[in-house]
Amino acid sequence: MSTADKWLTVIALVSVPTVMFGGYSLMRLTAAGKLTDFQRSLFKAGHAHAGVLLVLTLTALTIAGRAELSDPYTWVVGGLLAAGTISQSGGFFLHAAIGQPGKRSFGTTLTVLGAAELAVALLLLAWGVATAP
């Protein structure tokens, strides 16, 4: 396992409990009636995206390691995956905090940016795997 594979995997694994805490927070806020339907739906979407994208990140890092991609290449892919995960899921939370139903906000833009970062990361990973010796 390369240095990049190792540390990016550690970061992703340490991030999993934060998503678990988010689920706990969602349950508490919902039970207390502190979220509107709009906020609850976005909170659920952000939470679900964060969990799924962390699993995607761990899978992508495993693929990068098996393809024996260089450390700098893996850092770029891993960095884009981390930034994309944070941007996309965080955009849902931000829109829940500052947005309004049916209107765009900076949270909406952040979610789209995250999707673009994730797409670039996966295309780079695909290219790295396809051209690996």
Coordinates of C-alpha atoms in Angstrom, one line a residue:
M1 CA 0.0 0.0 0.0
S2 CA 1.4 3.3 -1.0
T3 CA 1.6 6.3 1.3
A4 CA -1.3 8.1 -0.6
D5 CA -3.4 5.0 -0.5
K6 CA -2.8 4.5 3.2
W7 CA -3.5 8.1 4.4
L8 CA -6.4 8.7 2.1
T9 CA -8.0 5.5 3.3
V10 CA -7.4 6.5 6.9
I11 CA -9.1 9.9 6.3
A12 CA -12.1 8.2 4.7
L13 CA -12.4 5.6 7.5
V14 CA -12.2 8.3 10.2
S15 CA -14.9 10.2 8.3
V16 CA -17.4 7.4 8.6
P17 CA -18.2 8.1 12.3
T18 CA -19.1 11.7 11.3
V19 CA -21.7 10.4 9.0
M20 CA -23.0 8.1 11.7
F21 CA -23.2 11.1 14.0
G22 CA -25.1 12.9 11.3
G23 CA -27.7 10.1 11.3
Y24 CA -28.0 10.4 15.0
S25 CA -28.4 14.1 14.8
L26 CA -31.1 13.8 12.1
M27 CA -33.1 11.4 14.3
R28 CA -32.9 13.8 17.3
L29 CA -33.7 16.9 15.3
T30 CA -36.6 15.1 13.6
A31 CA -38.0 13.7 16.9
A32 CA -37.7 17.2 18.5
G33 CA -39.7 18.7 15.6
K34 CA -36.9 21.3 14.9
L35 CA -36.7 20.7 11.2
T36 CA -39.2 21.8 8.5
D37 CA -40.1 19.2 5.8
F38 CA -37.8 21.1 3.4
Q39 CA -34.9 21.0 5.9
R40 CA -35.5 17.3 6.8
S41 CA -35.5 16.2 3.1
L42 CA -32.2 18.1 2.4
F43 CA -30.6 16.8 5.7
K44 CA -31.5 13.2 4.6
A45 CA -30.2 13.8 1.1
G46 CA -26.9 15.2 2.4
H47 CA -26.5 12.4 4.9
A48 CA -27.2 9.7 2.4
H49 CA -24.8 11.2 -0.2
A50 CA -22.1 11.5 2.4
G51 CA -22.3 7.8 3.3
V52 CA -22.5 6.5 -0.2
L53 CA -19.7 8.8 -1.5
L54 CA -17.4 7.6 1.4
V55 CA -18.0 4.0 0.3
L56 CA -17.3 5.1 -3.3
T57 CA -14.1 6.8 -2.1
L58 CA -12.9 3.7 -0.3
T59 CA -13.7 1.6 -3.4
A60 CA -11.8 4.0 -5.7
L61 CA -8.8 4.0 -3.4
T62 CA -8.7 0.2 -3.4
I63 CA -8.8 0.3 -7.2
A64 CA -6.0 2.9 -7.3
G65 CA -3.9 0.7 -5.0
R66 CA -4.5 -2.4 -7.1
A67 CA -3.5 -0.5 -10.3
E68 CA -0.4 0.7 -8.4
L69 CA -0.9 4.3 -9.5
S70 CA 1.8 6.7 -8.4
D71 CA 1.4 8.6 -5.1
P72 CA 1.0 12.0 -6.8
Y73 CA -1.7 10.6 -9.1
T74 CA -3.5 8.9 -6.2
W75 CA -3.3 12.1 -4.1
V76 CA -5.0 14.1 -6.9
V77 CA -7.7 11.5 -7.3
G78 CA -8.2 11.1 -3.6
G79 CA -8.2 14.9 -3.0
L80 CA -10.9 15.3 -5.7
L81 CA -12.9 12.5 -4.2
A82 CA -12.7 14.1 -0.7
A83 CA -13.5 17.6 -2.0
G84 CA -16.4 16.3 -4.1
T85 CA -17.9 14.3 -1.2
I86 CA -17.7 17.3 1.1
S87 CA -19.0 19.7 -1.6
Q88 CA -21.8 17.6 -2.8
S89 CA -23.1 16.4 0.6
G90 CA -22.3 19.7 2.3
G91 CA -24.2 21.6 -0.4
F92 CA -27.4 19.8 0.7
F93 CA -26.8 20.9 4.3
L94 CA -26.0 24.5 3.3
H95 CA -29.1 24.7 1.1
A96 CA -31.2 23.4 4.0
A97 CA -29.8 26.2 6.2
I98 CA -29.9 29.2 3.8
G99 CA -32.1 28.1 0.8
Q100 CA -35.8 28.2 0.1
P101 CA -38.0 25.6 -1.6
G102 CA -37.9 25.9 -5.4
K103 CA -35.1 28.5 -5.4
R104 CA -31.3 28.1 -6.0
S105 CA -28.8 29.0 -3.3
F106 CA -25.0 28.8 -2.9
G107 CA -25.8 25.3 -1.4
T108 CA -27.2 24.2 -4.8
T109 CA -24.1 25.5 -6.6
L110 CA -21.9 23.7 -4.1
T111 CA -23.7 20.4 -4.7
V112 CA -23.2 20.8 -8.5
L113 CA -19.5 21.6 -8.0
G114 CA -19.1 18.5 -5.9
A115 CA -20.7 16.3 -8.6
A116 CA -18.2 17.8 -11.1
E117 CA -15.2 17.1 -8.8
L118 CA -16.4 13.5 -8.3
A119 CA -16.8 13.0 -12.1
V120 CA -13.3 14.4 -12.7
A121 CA -11.9 12.1 -10.0
L122 CA -13.5 9.0 -11.4
L123 CA -12.5 9.8 -15.0
L124 CA -8.9 10.4 -13.8
L125 CA -9.0 7.1 -12.0
A126 CA -10.4 5.3 -15.0
W127 CA -7.6 6.8 -17.2
G128 CA -5.0 5.8 -14.6
V129 CA -6.3 2.2 -14.5
A130 CA -6.6 2.0 -18.3
T131 CA -3.0 3.2 -18.8
A132 CA -1.4 1.3 -15.9
P133 CA 1.3 -1.2 -16.9

